[in-house]
mmCIF file of C-alpha atoms in Angstrom:
data_model
loop_
_atom_site.group_PDB
_atom_site.id
_atom_site.type_symbol
_atom_site.label_atom_id
_atom_site.label_comp_id
_atom_site.label_asym_id
_atom_site.label_seq_id
_atom_site.Cartn_x
_atom_site.Cartn_y
_atom_site.Cartn_z
ATOM 1 C CA MET A 283 -0.045 -0.218 0.118
ATOM 2 C CA SER A 284 1.479 3.448 -0.763
ATOM 3 C CA ALA A 285 1.855 6.028 1.411
ATOM 4 C CA ILE A 286 -1.427 8.487 1.673
ATOM 5 C CA PRO A 287 -0.621 12.456 0.423
ATOM 6 C CA LYS A 288 -1.625 15.181 3.008
ATOM 7 C CA PHE A 289 -3.396 18.508 0.883
ATOM 8 C CA ALA A 290 -0.360 20.985 1.348
ATOM 9 C CA HIS A 291 -1.761 24.217 -0.904
ATOM 10 C CA VAL A 292 -3.140 25.700 -3.885
ATOM 11 C CA VAL A 293 -1.569 28.041 -6.043
ATOM 12 C CA PHE A 294 -3.739 30.787 -8.233
ATOM 13 C CA GLN A 295 -1.631 32.501 -11.122
ATOM 14 C CA THR A 296 -3.134 36.103 -10.807
ATOM 15 C CA ALA A 297 -1.878 39.852 -12.271
ATOM 16 C CA GLN A 298 -3.459 40.952 -9.356
ATOM 17 C CA PRO A 299 -1.592 39.834 -6.209
ATOM 18 C CA THR A 300 -2.680 42.914 -3.948
ATOM 19 C CA GLU A 301 -6.749 42.091 -4.756
ATOM 20 C CA MET A 302 -6.038 38.501 -4.269
ATOM 21 C CA ARG A 303 -4.374 38.530 -1.205
ATOM 22 C CA ASP A 304 -6.951 40.998 0.517
ATOM 23 C CA PHE A 305 -9.466 38.845 -0.711
ATOM 24 C CA TYR A 306 -7.344 35.441 0.477
ATOM 25 C CA CYS A 307 -6.696 36.935 3.675
ATOM 26 C CA THR A 308 -10.015 38.095 3.976
ATOM 27 C CA VAL A 309 -12.406 35.123 3.475
ATOM 28 C CA LEU A 310 -10.147 32.674 5.231
ATOM 29 C CA ASP A 311 -8.939 34.937 8.122
ATOM 30 C CA GLY A 312 -5.849 34.845 6.930
ATOM 31 C CA HIS A 313 -2.257 36.084 7.407
ATOM 32 C CA VAL A 314 0.809 36.448 4.681
ATOM 33 C CA VAL A 315 3.624 34.674 6.079
ATOM 34 C CA TYR A 316 6.340 35.892 2.702
ATOM 35 C CA GLN A 317 5.830 38.366 -0.182
ATOM 36 C CA ASP A 318 7.419 39.522 -3.303
ATOM 37 C CA LYS A 319 6.825 40.564 -6.286
ATOM 38 C CA ALA A 320 6.750 36.864 -7.913
ATOM 39 C CA LEU A 321 5.326 35.379 -5.006
ATOM 40 C CA CYS A 322 2.721 36.071 -1.972
ATOM 41 C CA PHE A 323 1.978 32.928 1.006
ATOM 42 C CA ILE A 324 -1.073 33.111 2.949
ATOM 43 C CA THR A 325 -2.030 30.817 5.821
ATOM 44 C CA PHE A 326 -4.801 30.635 7.866
ATOM 45 C CA ASP A 327 -3.518 27.593 10.362
ATOM 46 C CA GLU A 328 -0.202 25.549 10.944
ATOM 47 C CA GLU A 329 1.102 24.871 7.219
ATOM 48 C CA HIS A 330 3.792 27.487 6.350
ATOM 49 C CA HIS A 331 1.018 28.253 3.654
ATOM 50 C CA ARG A 332 -2.120 27.336 2.245
ATOM 51 C CA VAL A 333 -2.670 29.808 -0.334
ATOM 52 C CA ALA A 334 0.254 31.026 -2.505
ATOM 53 C CA LEU A 335 -0.013 33.658 -5.408
ATOM 54 C CA LEU A 336 1.663 33.757 -8.506
ATOM 55 C CA THR A 337 2.467 37.045 -10.238
ATOM 56 C CA PRO A 338 4.636 36.265 -13.235
ATOM 57 C CA PRO A 339 6.328 38.920 -15.396
ATOM 58 C CA MET A 340 4.182 38.854 -18.453
ATOM 59 C CA PRO A 341 0.665 40.301 -19.040
ATOM 60 C CA LEU A 342 -1.813 37.565 -18.276
ATOM 61 C CA GLU A 343 -4.967 37.232 -20.012
ATOM 62 C CA ARG A 344 -8.516 37.147 -18.050
ATOM 63 C CA LYS A 345 -10.012 33.378 -18.039
ATOM 64 C CA SER A 346 -13.496 33.819 -19.153
ATOM 65 C CA PRO A 347 -16.310 31.084 -18.488
ATOM 66 C CA ILE A 348 -15.558 29.495 -21.637
ATOM 67 C CA THR A 349 -11.789 28.577 -20.247
ATOM 68 C CA ALA A 350 -10.692 25.249 -19.237
ATOM 69 C CA ALA A 351 -9.224 25.935 -15.906
ATOM 70 C CA ALA A 352 -9.884 24.698 -12.049
ATOM 71 C CA HIS A 353 -12.907 25.924 -10.709
ATOM 72 C CA HIS A 354 -13.037 26.061 -7.065
ATOM 73 C CA VAL A 355 -10.710 25.608 -3.836
ATOM 74 C CA ALA A 356 -13.785 24.198 -0.968
ATOM 75 C CA TYR A 357 -13.035 24.820 3.002
ATOM 76 C CA THR A 358 -15.117 22.907 4.985
ATOM 77 C CA PHE A 359 -16.613 23.695 8.740
ATOM 78 C CA ASP A 360 -17.687 21.184 11.769
ATOM 79 C CA HIS A 361 -20.492 22.937 12.446
ATOM 80 C CA LEU A 362 -23.749 24.817 10.191
ATOM 81 C CA ASP A 363 -22.888 27.418 13.262
ATOM 82 C CA ASP A 364 -19.023 27.652 12.148
ATOM 83 C CA LEU A 365 -19.864 28.547 8.571
ATOM 84 C CA LEU A 366 -22.736 31.241 9.288
ATOM 85 C CA ASP A 367 -20.679 32.521 11.448
ATOM 86 C CA ARG A 368 -17.398 33.394 8.642
ATOM 87 C CA TYR A 369 -20.758 34.317 6.682
ATOM 88 C CA GLU A 370 -21.625 37.024 9.601
ATOM 89 C CA LEU A 371 -17.960 37.606 9.355
ATOM 90 C CA LEU A 372 -17.376 38.278 5.629
ATOM 91 C CA ARG A 373 -20.595 39.913 5.512
ATOM 92 C CA ASP A 374 -20.203 42.810 7.748
ATOM 93 C CA LYS A 375 -17.031 43.173 5.831
ATOM 94 C CA GLY A 376 -19.072 43.288 2.462
ATOM 95 C CA VAL A 377 -17.707 40.347 1.606
ATOM 96 C CA LEU A 378 -20.728 37.976 0.320
ATOM 97 C CA PRO A 379 -20.913 34.334 -1.668
ATOM 98 C CA ALA A 380 -21.792 35.044 -4.972
ATOM 99 C CA VAL A 381 -23.966 31.683 -4.688
ATOM 100 C CA SER A 382 -25.060 29.862 -1.590
ATOM 101 C CA ILE A 383 -25.972 25.997 -2.949
ATOM 102 C CA ALA A 384 -28.136 23.375 -0.840
ATOM 103 C CA HIS A 385 -25.973 20.479 -2.657
ATOM 104 C CA GLY A 386 -27.775 18.211 -0.011
ATOM 105 C CA VAL A 387 -24.450 16.373 0.643
ATOM 106 C CA THR A 388 -22.841 19.648 1.941
ATOM 107 C CA THR A 389 -24.654 23.230 2.575
ATOM 108 C CA SER A 390 -22.322 25.524 0.400
ATOM 109 C CA LEU A 391 -21.586 29.154 0.206
ATOM 110 C CA TYR A 392 -19.260 29.807 -2.927
ATOM 111 C CA TYR A 393 -17.205 32.963 -2.865
ATOM 112 C CA GLN A 394 -15.430 34.655 -5.727
ATOM 113 C CA ASP A 395 -12.380 36.095 -6.321
ATOM 114 C CA PRO A 396 -10.621 39.138 -8.196
ATOM 115 C CA ASP A 397 -9.677 36.956 -10.375
ATOM 116 C CA ASP A 398 -12.921 34.874 -10.842
ATOM 117 C CA ASN A 399 -12.271 31.216 -8.710
ATOM 118 C CA PHE A 400 -14.832 30.216 -6.400
ATOM 119 C CA VAL A 401 -14.083 29.728 -2.787
ATOM 120 C CA GLU A 402 -16.135 27.284 -1.431
ATOM 121 C CA MET A 403 -17.129 27.331 2.396
ATOM 122 C CA GLN A 404 -19.343 24.163 3.132
ATOM 123 C CA ILE A 405 -20.332 21.838 5.585
ATOM 124 C CA ASP A 406 -20.999 18.442 5.070
ATOM 125 C CA ASN A 407 -24.267 17.377 6.018
ATOM 126 C CA PHE A 408 -23.630 13.813 6.701
ATOM 127 C CA ALA A 409 -21.773 12.393 9.666
ATOM 128 C CA GLU A 410 -20.320 9.324 7.507
ATOM 129 C CA PRO A 411 -18.662 9.306 4.253
ATOM 130 C CA GLU A 412 -20.678 6.629 3.619
ATOM 131 C CA GLN A 413 -23.481 8.402 4.318
ATOM 132 C CA ALA A 414 -23.212 10.817 1.530
ATOM 133 C CA THR A 415 -21.600 8.705 -1.283
ATOM 134 C CA GLU A 416 -24.959 6.688 -0.554
ATOM 135 C CA TYR A 417 -27.043 9.894 -0.846
ATOM 136 C CA MET A 418 -25.393 10.364 -4.285
ATOM 137 C CA HIS A 419 -26.271 7.045 -5.720
ATOM 138 C CA GLY A 420 -29.813 8.260 -4.466
ATOM 139 C CA PRO A 421 -33.282 9.323 -6.498
ATOM 140 C CA GLU A 422 -32.664 13.100 -5.056
ATOM 141 C CA TYR A 423 -29.331 13.744 -5.729
ATOM 142 C CA ALA A 424 -29.926 11.760 -9.565
ATOM 143 C CA GLY A 425 -32.674 14.169 -9.851
ATOM 144 C CA ASP A 426 -30.406 17.864 -9.393
ATOM 145 C CA SER A 427 -26.779 16.988 -8.950
ATOM 146 C CA VAL A 428 -26.000 20.525 -7.989
ATOM 147 C CA GLY A 429 -29.314 21.691 -5.923
ATOM 148 C CA PRO A 430 -31.362 24.816 -5.082
ATOM 149 C CA ALA A 431 -29.564 27.908 -4.323
ATOM 150 C CA PHE A 432 -30.718 29.265 -0.912
ATOM 151 C CA ASP A 433 -30.516 32.802 0.707
ATOM 152 C CA PRO A 434 -27.919 33.166 3.430
ATOM 153 C CA GLU A 435 -29.137 35.883 4.949
ATOM 154 C CA ALA A 436 -32.927 33.992 5.304
ATOM 155 C CA MET A 437 -30.300 30.573 7.012
ATOM 156 C CA LEU A 438 -28.810 32.902 9.188
ATOM 157 C CA VAL A 439 -31.667 33.996 10.738
ATOM 158 C CA ALA A 440 -34.172 30.494 11.207
ATOM 159 C CA ARG A 441 -30.948 29.874 12.867
ATOM 160 C CA ARG A 442 -31.373 32.149 15.416
ATOM 161 C CA ARG A 443 -34.911 31.572 16.034
ATOM 162 C CA GLY A 444 -33.891 28.227 16.692
ATOM 163 C CA ALA A 445 -34.048 26.033 13.802
ATOM 164 C CA SER A 446 -32.818 22.649 13.490
ATOM 165 C CA VAL A 447 -28.735 22.477 11.582
ATOM 166 C CA ASP A 448 -31.099 19.506 10.076
ATOM 167 C CA GLU A 449 -34.206 21.481 8.653
ATOM 168 C CA LEU A 450 -31.916 24.032 7.218
ATOM 169 C CA THR A 451 -29.460 21.171 5.798
ATOM 170 C CA ASN A 452 -32.436 19.828 3.798
ATOM 171 C CA ARG A 453 -32.703 20.652 0.420
ATOM 172 C CA ALA A 454 -36.664 20.946 1.294
ATOM 173 C CA TRP A 455 -35.655 24.558 3.360
ATOM 174 C CA ALA A 456 -33.991 25.352 0.229
ATOM 175 C CA LEU A 457 -36.208 24.904 -1.990
ATOM 176 C CA LYS A 458 -39.404 27.250 -0.461
ATOM 177 C CA ALA A 459 -36.823 30.618 -0.813
ATOM 178 C CA ASP A 460 -37.624 29.614 -4.595
ATOM 179 C CA LEU A 461 -34.658 30.549 -6.155
ATOM 180 C CA PRO A 462 -33.063 30.974 -9.983
ATOM 181 C CA ASP A 463 -30.770 28.763 -11.097
ATOM 182 C CA PRO A 464 -26.982 28.443 -9.223
ATOM 183 C CA MET A 465 -25.701 26.866 -12.050
ATOM 184 C CA THR A 466 -25.897 30.460 -14.203
ATOM 185 C CA VAL A 467 -23.722 31.727 -11.358
ATOM 186 C CA LEU A 468 -20.952 28.376 -11.201
ATOM 187 C CA VAL A 469 -20.386 28.468 -14.792
ATOM 188 C CA GLY A 470 -19.661 32.548 -14.767
ATOM 189 C CA ALA A 471 -22.838 33.142 -16.889
ATOM 190 C CA HIS A 472 -24.053 35.719 -14.484
#
């Protein structure tokens, strides 16, 4: 059996190093470990860097909705209250999710960085990975693998009023809002 690697970091090539640095430090509640003209290393935990920004010495073209590229990086929280706390912290700094989706497997907030990459802040809705896999093979997921959009502000209010985690992470709760299909935002067609 081979060794199992542990995720270390993600690197974004950018022509907007200041804007990207500020975004990732804000969204991840991180800090800069090192920065020069070419590189910026950001961390939010014990690792020396989790996000790196590479600024090459030549002009870069912006990606478009039809560019084949990495789509998003996801970060998970242990509990819905932690996710909602991060939502509230970012909202109060003027950073709002581009779209929020009740995937079924996860409850997710997608933030868009200055280069139009997404950062997914999520919670897993199942205690065990096997339960999530079973859900993905079921009829609800087969009918809509992306899931409906939801209003994170409404979720925050409902949670503060005593709604349970199970109620709020169920797709039926999200469907009540009758929001537009989140896929248009995820593919950059908004």
